[in-house]
mmCIF file of C-alpha atoms in Angstrom:
data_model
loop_
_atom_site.group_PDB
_atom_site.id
_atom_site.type_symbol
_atom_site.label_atom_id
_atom_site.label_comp_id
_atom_site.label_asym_id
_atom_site.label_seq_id
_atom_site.Cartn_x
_atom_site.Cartn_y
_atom_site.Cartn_z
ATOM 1 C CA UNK A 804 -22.387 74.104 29.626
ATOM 2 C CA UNK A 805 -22.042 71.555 26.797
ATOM 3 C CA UNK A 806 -25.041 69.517 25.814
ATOM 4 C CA UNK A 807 -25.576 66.555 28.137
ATOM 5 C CA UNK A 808 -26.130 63.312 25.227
ATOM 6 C CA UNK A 809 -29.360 61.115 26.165
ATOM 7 C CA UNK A 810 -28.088 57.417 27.120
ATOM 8 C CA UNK A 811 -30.498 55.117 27.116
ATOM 9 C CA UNK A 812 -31.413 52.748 30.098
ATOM 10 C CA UNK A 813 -29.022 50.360 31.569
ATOM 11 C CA UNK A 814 -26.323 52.272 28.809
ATOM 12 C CA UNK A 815 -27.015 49.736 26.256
ATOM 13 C CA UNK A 816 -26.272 50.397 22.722
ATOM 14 C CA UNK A 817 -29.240 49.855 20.310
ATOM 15 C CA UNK A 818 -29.563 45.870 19.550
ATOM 16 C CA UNK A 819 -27.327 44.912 22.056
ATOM 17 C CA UNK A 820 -29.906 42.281 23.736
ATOM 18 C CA UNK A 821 -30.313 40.487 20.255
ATOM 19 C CA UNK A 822 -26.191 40.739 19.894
ATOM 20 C CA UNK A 823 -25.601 36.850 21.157
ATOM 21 C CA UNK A 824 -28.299 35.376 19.437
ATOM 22 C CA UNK A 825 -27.602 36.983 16.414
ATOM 23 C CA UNK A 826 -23.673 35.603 16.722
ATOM 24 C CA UNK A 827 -24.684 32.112 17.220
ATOM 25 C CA UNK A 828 -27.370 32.419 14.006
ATOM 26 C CA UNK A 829 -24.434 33.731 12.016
ATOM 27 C CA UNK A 830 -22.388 30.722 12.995
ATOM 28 C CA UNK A 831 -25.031 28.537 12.396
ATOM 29 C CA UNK A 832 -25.402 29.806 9.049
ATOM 30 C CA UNK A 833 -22.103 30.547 7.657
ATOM 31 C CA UNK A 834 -19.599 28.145 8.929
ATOM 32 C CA UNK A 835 -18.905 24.769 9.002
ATOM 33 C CA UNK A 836 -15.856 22.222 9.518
ATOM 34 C CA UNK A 837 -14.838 23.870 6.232
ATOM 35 C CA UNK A 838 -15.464 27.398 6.581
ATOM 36 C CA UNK A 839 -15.120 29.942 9.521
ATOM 37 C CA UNK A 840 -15.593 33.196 10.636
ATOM 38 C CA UNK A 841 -13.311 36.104 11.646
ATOM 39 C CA UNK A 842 -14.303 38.848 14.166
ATOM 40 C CA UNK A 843 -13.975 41.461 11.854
ATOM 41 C CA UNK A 844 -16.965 39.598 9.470
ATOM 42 C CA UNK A 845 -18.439 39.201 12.357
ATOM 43 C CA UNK A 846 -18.783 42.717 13.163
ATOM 44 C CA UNK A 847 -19.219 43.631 9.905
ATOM 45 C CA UNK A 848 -22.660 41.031 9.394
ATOM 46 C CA UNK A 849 -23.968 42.668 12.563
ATOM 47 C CA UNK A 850 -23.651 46.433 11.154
ATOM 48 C CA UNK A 851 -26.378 44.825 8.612
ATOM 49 C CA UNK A 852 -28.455 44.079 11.693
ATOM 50 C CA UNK A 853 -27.889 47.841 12.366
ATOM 51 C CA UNK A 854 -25.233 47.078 15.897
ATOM 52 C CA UNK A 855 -22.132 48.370 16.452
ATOM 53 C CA UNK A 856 -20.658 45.623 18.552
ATOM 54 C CA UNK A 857 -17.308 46.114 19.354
ATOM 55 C CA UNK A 858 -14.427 43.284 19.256
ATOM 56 C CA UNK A 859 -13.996 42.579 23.092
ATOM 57 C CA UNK A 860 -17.866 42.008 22.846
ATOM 58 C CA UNK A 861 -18.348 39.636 20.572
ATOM 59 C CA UNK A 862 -14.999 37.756 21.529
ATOM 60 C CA UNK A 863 -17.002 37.747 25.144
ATOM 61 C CA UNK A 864 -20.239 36.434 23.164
ATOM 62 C CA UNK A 865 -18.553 33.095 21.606
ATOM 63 C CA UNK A 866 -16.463 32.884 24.133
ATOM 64 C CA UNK A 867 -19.506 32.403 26.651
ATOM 65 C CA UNK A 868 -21.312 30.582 23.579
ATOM 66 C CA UNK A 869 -18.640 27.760 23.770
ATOM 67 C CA UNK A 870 -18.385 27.222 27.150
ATOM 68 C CA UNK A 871 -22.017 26.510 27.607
ATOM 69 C CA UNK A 872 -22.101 24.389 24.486
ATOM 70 C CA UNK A 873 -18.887 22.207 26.292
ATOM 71 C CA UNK A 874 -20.794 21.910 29.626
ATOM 72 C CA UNK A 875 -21.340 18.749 31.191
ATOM 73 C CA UNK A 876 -24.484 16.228 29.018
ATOM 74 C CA UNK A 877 -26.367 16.558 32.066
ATOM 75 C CA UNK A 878 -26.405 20.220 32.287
ATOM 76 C CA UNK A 879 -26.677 20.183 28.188
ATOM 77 C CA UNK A 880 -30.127 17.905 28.317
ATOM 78 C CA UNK A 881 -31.708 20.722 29.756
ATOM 79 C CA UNK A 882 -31.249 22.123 26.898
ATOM 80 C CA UNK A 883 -31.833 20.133 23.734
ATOM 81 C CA UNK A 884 -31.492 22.745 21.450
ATOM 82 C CA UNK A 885 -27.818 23.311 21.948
ATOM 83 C CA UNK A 886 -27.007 19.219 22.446
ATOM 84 C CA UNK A 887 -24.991 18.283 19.383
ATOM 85 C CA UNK A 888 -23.243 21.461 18.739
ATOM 86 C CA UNK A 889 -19.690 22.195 18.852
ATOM 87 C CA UNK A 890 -18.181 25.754 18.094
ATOM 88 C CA UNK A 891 -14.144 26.420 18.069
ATOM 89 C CA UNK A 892 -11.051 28.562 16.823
ATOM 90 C CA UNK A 893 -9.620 27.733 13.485
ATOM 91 C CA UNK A 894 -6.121 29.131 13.159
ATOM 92 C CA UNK A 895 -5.510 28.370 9.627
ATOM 93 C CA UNK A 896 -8.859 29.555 9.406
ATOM 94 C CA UNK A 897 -8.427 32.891 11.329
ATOM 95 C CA UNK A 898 -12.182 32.180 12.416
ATOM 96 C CA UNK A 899 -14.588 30.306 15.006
ATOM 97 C CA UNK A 900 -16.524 27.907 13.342
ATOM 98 C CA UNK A 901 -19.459 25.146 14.170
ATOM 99 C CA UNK A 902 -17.647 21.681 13.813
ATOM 100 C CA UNK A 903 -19.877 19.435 14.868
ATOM 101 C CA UNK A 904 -23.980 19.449 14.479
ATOM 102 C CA UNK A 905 -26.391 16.960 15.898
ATOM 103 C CA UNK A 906 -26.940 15.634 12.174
ATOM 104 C CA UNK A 907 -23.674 14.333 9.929
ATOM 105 C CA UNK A 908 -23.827 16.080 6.824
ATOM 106 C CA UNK A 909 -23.819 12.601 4.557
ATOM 107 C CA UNK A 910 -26.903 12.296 6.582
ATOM 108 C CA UNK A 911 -28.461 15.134 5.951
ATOM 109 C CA UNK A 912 -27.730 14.920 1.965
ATOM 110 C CA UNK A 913 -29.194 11.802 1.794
ATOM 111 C CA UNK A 914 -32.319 12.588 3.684
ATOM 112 C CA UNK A 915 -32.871 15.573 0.742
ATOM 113 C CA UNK A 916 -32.123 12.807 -1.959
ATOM 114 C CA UNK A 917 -34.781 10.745 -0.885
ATOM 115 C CA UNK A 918 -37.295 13.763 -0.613
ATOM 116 C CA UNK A 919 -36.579 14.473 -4.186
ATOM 117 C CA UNK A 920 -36.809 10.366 -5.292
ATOM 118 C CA UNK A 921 -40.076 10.128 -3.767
ATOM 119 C CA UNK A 922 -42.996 10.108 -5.822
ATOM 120 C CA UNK A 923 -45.564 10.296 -3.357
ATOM 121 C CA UNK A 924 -44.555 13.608 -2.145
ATOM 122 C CA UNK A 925 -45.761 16.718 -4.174
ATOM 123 C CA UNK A 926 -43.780 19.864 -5.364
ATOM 124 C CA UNK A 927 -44.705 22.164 -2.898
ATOM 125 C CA UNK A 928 -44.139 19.442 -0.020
ATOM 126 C CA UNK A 929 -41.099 18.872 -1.865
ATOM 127 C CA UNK A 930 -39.788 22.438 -1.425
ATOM 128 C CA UNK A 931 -40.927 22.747 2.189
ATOM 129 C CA UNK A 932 -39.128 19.198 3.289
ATOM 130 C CA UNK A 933 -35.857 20.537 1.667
ATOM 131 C CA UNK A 934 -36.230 24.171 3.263
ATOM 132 C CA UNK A 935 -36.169 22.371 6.606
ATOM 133 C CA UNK A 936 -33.520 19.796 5.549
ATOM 134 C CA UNK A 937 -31.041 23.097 4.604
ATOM 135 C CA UNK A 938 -32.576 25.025 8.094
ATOM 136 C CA UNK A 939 -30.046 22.087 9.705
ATOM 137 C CA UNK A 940 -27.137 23.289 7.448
ATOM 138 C CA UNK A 941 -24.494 26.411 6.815
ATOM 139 C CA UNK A 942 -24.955 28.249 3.580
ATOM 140 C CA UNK A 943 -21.766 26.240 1.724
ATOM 141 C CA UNK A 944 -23.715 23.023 3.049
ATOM 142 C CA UNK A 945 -27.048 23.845 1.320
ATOM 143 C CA UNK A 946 -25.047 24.355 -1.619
ATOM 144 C CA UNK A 947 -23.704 21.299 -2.254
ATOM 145 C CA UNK A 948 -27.071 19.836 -1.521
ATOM 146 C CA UNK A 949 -28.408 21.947 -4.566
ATOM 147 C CA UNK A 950 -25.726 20.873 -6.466
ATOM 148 C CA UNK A 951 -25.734 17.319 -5.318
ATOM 149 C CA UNK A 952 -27.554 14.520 -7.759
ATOM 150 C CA UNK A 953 -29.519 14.458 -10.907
ATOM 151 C CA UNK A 954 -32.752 12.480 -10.870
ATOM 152 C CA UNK A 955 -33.716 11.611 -14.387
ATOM 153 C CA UNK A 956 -37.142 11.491 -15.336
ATOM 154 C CA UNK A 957 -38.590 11.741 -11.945
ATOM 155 C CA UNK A 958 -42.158 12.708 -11.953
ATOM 156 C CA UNK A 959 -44.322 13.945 -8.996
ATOM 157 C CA UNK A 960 -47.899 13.518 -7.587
ATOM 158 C CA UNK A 961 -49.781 16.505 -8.438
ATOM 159 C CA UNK A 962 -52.013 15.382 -4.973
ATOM 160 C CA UNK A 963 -50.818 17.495 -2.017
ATOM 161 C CA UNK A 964 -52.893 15.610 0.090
ATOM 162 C CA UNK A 965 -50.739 12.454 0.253
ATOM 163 C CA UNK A 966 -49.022 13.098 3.514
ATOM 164 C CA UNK A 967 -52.610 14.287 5.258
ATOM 165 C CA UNK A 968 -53.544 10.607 4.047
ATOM 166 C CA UNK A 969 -50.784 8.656 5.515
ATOM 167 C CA UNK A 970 -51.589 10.223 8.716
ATOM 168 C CA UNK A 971 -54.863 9.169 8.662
ATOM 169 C CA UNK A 972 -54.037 5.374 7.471
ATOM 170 C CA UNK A 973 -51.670 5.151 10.244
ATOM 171 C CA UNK A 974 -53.990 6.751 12.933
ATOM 172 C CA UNK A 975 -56.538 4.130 11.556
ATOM 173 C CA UNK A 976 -54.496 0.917 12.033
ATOM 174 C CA UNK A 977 -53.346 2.096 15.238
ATOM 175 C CA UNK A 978 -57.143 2.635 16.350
ATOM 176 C CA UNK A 979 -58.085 -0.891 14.504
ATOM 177 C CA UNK A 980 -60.680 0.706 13.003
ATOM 178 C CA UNK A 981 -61.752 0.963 8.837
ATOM 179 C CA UNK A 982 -61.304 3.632 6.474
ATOM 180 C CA UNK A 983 -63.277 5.109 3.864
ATOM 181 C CA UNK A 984 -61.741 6.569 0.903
ATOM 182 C CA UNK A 985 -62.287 7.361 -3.467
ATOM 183 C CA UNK A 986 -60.413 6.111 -5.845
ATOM 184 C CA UNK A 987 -58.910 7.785 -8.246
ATOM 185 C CA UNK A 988 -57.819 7.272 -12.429
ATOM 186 C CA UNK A 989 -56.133 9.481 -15.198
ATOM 187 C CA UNK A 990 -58.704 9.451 -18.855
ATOM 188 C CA UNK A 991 -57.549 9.896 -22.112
ATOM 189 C CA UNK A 992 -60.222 12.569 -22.584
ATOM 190 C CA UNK A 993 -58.146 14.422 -19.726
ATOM 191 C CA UNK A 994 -54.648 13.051 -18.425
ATOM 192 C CA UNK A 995 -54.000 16.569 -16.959
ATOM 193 C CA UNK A 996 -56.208 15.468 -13.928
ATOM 194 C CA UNK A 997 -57.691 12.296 -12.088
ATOM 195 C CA UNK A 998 -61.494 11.485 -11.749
ATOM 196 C CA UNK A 999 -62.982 8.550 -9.281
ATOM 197 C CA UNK A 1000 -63.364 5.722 -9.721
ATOM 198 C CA UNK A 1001 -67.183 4.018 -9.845
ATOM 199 C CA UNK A 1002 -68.608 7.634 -10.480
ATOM 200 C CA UNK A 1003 -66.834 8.716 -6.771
ATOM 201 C CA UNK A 1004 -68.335 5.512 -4.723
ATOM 202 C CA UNK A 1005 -66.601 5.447 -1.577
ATOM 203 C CA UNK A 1006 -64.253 2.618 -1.028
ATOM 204 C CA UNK A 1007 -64.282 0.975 2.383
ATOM 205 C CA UNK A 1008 -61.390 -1.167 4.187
ATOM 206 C CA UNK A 1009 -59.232 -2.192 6.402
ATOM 207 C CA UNK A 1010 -55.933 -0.737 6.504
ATOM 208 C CA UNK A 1011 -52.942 -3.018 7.905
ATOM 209 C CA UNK A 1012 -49.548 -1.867 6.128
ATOM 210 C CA UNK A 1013 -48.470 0.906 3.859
ATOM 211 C CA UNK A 1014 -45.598 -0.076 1.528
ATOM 212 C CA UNK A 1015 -43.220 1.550 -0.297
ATOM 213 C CA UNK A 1016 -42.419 0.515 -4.138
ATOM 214 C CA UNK A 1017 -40.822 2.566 -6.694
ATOM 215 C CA UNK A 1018 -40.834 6.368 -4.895
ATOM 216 C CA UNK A 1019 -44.460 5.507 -4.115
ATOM 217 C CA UNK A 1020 -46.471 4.421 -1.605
ATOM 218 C CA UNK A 1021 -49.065 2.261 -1.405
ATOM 219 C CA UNK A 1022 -51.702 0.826 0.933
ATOM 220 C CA UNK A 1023 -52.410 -3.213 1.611
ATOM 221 C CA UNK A 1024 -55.764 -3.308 2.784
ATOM 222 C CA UNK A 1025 -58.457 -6.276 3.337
ATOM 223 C CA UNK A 1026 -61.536 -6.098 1.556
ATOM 224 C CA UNK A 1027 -64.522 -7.836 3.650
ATOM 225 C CA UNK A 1028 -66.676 -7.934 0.144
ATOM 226 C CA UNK A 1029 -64.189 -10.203 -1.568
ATOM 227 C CA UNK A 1030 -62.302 -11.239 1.648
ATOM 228 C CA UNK A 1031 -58.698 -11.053 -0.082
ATOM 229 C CA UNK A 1032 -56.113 -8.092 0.643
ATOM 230 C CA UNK A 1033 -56.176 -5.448 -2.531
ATOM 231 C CA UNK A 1034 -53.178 -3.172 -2.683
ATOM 232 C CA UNK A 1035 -54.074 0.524 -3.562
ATOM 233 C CA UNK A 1036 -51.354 3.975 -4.568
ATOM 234 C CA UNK A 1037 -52.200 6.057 -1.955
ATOM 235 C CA UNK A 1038 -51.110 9.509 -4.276
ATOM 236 C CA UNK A 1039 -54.697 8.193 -5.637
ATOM 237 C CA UNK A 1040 -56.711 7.783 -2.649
ATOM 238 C CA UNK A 1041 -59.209 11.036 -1.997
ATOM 239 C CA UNK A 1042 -60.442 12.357 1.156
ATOM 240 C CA UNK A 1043 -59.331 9.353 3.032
ATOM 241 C CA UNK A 1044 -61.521 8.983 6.696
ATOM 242 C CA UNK A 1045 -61.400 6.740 9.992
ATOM 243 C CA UNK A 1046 -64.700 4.937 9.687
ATOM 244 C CA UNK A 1047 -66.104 4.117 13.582
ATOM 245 C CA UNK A 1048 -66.135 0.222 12.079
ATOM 246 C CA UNK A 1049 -63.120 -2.126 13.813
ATOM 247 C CA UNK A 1050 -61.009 -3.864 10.878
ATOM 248 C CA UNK A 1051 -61.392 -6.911 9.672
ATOM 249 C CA UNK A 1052 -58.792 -9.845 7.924
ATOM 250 C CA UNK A 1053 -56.443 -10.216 11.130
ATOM 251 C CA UNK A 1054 -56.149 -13.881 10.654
ATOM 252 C CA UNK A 1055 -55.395 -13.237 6.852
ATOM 253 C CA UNK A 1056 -52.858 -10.418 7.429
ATOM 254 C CA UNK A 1057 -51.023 -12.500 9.986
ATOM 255 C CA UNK A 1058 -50.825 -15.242 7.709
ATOM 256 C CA UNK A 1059 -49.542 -13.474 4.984
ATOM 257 C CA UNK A 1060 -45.492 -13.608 3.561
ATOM 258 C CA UNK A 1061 -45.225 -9.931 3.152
ATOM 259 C CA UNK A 1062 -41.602 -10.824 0.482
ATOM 260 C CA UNK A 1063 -43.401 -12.797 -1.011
ATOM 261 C CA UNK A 1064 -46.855 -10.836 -1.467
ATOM 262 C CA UNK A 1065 -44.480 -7.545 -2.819
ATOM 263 C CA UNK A 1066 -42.834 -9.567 -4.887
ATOM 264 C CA UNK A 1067 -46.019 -11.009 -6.562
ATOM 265 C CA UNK A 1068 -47.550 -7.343 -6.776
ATOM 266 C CA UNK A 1069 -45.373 -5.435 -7.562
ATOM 267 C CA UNK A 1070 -43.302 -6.512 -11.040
ATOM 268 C CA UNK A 1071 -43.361 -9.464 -12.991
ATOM 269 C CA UNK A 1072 -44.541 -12.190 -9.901
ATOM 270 C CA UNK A 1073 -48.658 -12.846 -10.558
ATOM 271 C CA UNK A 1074 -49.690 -16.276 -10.774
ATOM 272 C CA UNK A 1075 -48.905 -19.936 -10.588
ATOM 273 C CA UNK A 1076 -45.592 -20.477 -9.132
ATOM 274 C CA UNK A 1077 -42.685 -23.184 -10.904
ATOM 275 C CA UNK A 1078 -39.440 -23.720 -10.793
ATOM 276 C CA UNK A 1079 -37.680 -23.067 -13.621
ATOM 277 C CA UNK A 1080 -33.780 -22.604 -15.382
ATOM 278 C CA UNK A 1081 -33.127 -19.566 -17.192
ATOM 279 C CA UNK A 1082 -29.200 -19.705 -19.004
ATOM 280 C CA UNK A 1083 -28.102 -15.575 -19.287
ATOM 281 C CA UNK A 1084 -25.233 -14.283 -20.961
ATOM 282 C CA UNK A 1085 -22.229 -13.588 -17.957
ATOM 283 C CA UNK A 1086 -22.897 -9.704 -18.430
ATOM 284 C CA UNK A 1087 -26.116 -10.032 -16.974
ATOM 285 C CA UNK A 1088 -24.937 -11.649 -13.816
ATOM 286 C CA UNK A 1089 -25.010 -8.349 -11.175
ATOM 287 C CA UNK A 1090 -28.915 -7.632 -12.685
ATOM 288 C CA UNK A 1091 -30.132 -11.155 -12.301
ATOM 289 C CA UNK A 1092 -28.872 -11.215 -8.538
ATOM 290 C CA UNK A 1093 -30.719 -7.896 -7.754
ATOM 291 C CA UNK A 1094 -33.367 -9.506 -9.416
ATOM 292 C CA UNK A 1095 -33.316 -12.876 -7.563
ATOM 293 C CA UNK A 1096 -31.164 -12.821 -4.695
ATOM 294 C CA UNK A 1097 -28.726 -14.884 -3.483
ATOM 295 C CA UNK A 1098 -30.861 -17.223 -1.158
ATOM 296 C CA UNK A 1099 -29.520 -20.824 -1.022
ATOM 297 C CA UNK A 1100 -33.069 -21.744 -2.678
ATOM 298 C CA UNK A 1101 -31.705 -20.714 -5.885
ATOM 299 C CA UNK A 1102 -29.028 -22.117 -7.745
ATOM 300 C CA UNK A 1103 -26.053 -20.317 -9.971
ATOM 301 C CA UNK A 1104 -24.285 -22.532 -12.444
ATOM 302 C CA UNK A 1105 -21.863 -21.786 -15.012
ATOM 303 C CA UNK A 1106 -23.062 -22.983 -18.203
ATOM 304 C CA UNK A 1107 -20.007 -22.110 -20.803
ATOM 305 C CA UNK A 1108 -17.523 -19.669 -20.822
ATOM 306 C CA UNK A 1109 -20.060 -17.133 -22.049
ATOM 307 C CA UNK A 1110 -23.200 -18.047 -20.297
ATOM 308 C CA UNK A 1111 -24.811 -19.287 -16.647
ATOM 309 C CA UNK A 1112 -28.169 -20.357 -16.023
ATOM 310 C CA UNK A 1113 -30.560 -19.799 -12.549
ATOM 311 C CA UNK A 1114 -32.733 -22.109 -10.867
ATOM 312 C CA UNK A 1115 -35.405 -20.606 -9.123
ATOM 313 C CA UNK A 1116 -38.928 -20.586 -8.151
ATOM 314 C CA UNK A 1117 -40.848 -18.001 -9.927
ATOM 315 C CA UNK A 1118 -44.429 -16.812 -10.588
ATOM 316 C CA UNK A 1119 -45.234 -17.460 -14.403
ATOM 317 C CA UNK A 1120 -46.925 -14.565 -15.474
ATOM 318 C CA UNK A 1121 -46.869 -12.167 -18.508
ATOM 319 C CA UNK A 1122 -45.497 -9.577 -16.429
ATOM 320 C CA UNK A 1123 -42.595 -12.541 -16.097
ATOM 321 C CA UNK A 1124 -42.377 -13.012 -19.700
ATOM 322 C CA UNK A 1125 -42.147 -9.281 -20.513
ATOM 323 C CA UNK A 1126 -39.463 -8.229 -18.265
ATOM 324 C CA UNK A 1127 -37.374 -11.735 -19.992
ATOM 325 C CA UNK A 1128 -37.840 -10.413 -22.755
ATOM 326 C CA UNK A 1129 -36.073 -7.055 -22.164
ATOM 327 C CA UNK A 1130 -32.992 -9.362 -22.056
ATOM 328 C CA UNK A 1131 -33.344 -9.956 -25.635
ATOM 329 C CA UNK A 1132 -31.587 -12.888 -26.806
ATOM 330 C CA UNK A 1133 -29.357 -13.008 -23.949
ATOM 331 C CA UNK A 1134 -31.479 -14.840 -21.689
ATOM 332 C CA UNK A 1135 -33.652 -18.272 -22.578
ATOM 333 C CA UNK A 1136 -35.648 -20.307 -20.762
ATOM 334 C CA UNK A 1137 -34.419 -23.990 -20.947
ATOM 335 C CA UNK A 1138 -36.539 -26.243 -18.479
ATOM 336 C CA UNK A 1139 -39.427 -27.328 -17.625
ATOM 337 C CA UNK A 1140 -40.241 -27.838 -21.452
ATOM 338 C CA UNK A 1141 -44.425 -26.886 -19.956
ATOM 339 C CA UNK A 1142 -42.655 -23.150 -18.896
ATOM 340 C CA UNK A 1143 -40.742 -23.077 -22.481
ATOM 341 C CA UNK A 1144 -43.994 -23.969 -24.160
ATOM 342 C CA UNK A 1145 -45.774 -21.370 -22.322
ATOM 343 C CA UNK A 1146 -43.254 -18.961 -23.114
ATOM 344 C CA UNK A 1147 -43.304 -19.601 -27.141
ATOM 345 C CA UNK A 1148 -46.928 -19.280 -26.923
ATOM 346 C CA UNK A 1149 -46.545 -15.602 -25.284
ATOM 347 C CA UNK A 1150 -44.267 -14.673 -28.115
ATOM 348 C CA UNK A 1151 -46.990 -15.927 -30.499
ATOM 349 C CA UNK A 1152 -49.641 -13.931 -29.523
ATOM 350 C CA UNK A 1153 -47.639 -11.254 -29.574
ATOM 351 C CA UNK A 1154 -46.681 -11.813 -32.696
ATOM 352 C CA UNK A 1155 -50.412 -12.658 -34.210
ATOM 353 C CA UNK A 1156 -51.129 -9.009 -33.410
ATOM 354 C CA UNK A 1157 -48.863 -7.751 -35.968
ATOM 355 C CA UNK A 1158 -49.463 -10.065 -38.922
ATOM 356 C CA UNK A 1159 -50.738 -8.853 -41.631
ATOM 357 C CA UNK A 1160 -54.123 -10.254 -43.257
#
């Protein structure tokens, strides 16, 4: 008698159990609207996973895989998971492919380009936001995010502790209760690293909005001491803590214009507010707008044929003065003569520091 072969239980080939899953992951992962997947490569990627699967059987596996992803929503919200996903038969294709995801890829690529704008979050969190971002894409997908946009002179927090931080703010205005935090600066004797601020004195307020200004964040906070609300760059704030004190500067923070406050923190707006005409050469027209807006409040007038001028309230300030004078000679202030004079004398002491004696 010939030699009986062992079979092992149930008569399943080796791997067979993991078979489906592993058909759906390999969908997942290397198709999209764009590219599919034959039965043959099929076969062939599951010979790396060490099973010989033959073609009935995996025709049987996304056959079954798309018939449960098509089920009814209500049957689908049981499982969450699947809800979103879409598999079919390309002809042109020769393939099955996943069509549809619960995320839009535009979505997805612009949820990585704001990961890699922001500031606030460190390298490492950097890498480990993106690695999820591309866990929600096929292989061609997470190329073209790779490939996507160059960010010029972007610089990153070297404080991984940023996100731990926020958490804690939030937790703390949702608890109306203070925090206690340390401050910290960069020293010419080291601008590798940070050190605190008065010789690592705790800081202690209360939190009411975190604000986001230039791919960083920052933290508006009332300060009981001085009772005014200070505005701090969370990337510098150190082992930030819930302090078992309830917040103070409600009636403050309600009153408060949170445009306006922004706009007199962060930029050129800190001071005494006037209304003043600027005249700008036409080419500046789409950069004063972003500047200014287009609220009926201000007022666009042509001038000439080369030049119109704004009338606006702004905040006189030398942050003001320095960002005018970015413009050059293309843009002059021409009324009140008290915001002209105050101008000229900027300008002056400017120039008084480079006179020789």
């Amino acid at each position: 008698m010939g030699e009986t072969k062992e079979r092992k239980p149930g008569g399943k080939k080796p791997g067979q159990k993991y078979k489906s899953l592993l058909v759906w992951n390999l969908l997942l992962k290397r198709t999209d609207e764009n590219h599919a997947a034959g039965i043959k490569e099929i076969q062939e990627l599951l010979e790396e996973y060490g099973i010989d699967a033959e073609r009935h059987s995996v025709s049987r596996d996304i056959k079954d895989l798309m018939e449960l992803l098509n089920k009814d929503q209500d049957v689908m919200m049981e499982d969450r998971d699947l809800l979103g996903y879409e598999v079919e038969y390309d002809a042109q294709l020769h393939g099955y492919k996943v069509v549809r995801r619960p995320y839009e890829f535009d979505d997805l690529r612009l949820l990585a380009e704001c990961v890699r704008a922001s500031k606030f979050i460190s390298q490492k969190q950097e890498e480990s936001l993106l690695a999820a971002i591309e866990g929600l894409c096929s292989e061609h997908q997470v190329k073209e995010l790779k490939n996507e946009v160059y960010l010029v002179g972007r610089s990153k927090t070297p404080n991984r502790w940023v996100m731990g931080s926020m958490l804690t703010i939030n937790q703390a205005i949702r608890d109306d209760v203070k925090i206690g935090f340390k401050y910290q600066k960069y020293t010419l004797s080291d601008r590798s690293n940070q050190v605190d601020r008065r010789k690592g004195t705790e800081y202690i307020f209360s939190p009411f909005k975190l604000i986001i200004n230039d791919g960083n964040y920052y933290l508006l906070a009332f300060d009981s001491k001085s009772q005014i609300m200070k505005t701090f760059r969370v990337d510098r704030m150190r082992e930030v803590k819930m302090k078992h004190e309830p917040r103070e500067g409600h009636e403050i923070y309600e009153q408060m214009d949170m445009q306006t406050h922004c706009q007199q923190h962060f930029g050129m707006f800190s001071g005494d507010k006037q209304r003043i005409t600027i005249r700008f050469t036409n080419s500046l027209l789409d950069t004063v707008i972003e500047r200014f807006g287009n609220d009926p409040s201000i007022h666009y007038s042509k001038t000439d044929d080369k030049h119109f001028s704004v009338t606006t309230d702004v905040v006189l300030s030398k942050q003001f003065y320095g960002w005018l004078c970015g413009f050059w000679k293309q843009a002059v202030i021409t009324s009140p003569p008290e915001a002209v004079e105050d101008f000229q004398k900027f300008l002056a002491d400017i120039q008084s520091k480079y006179e020789t004696e």
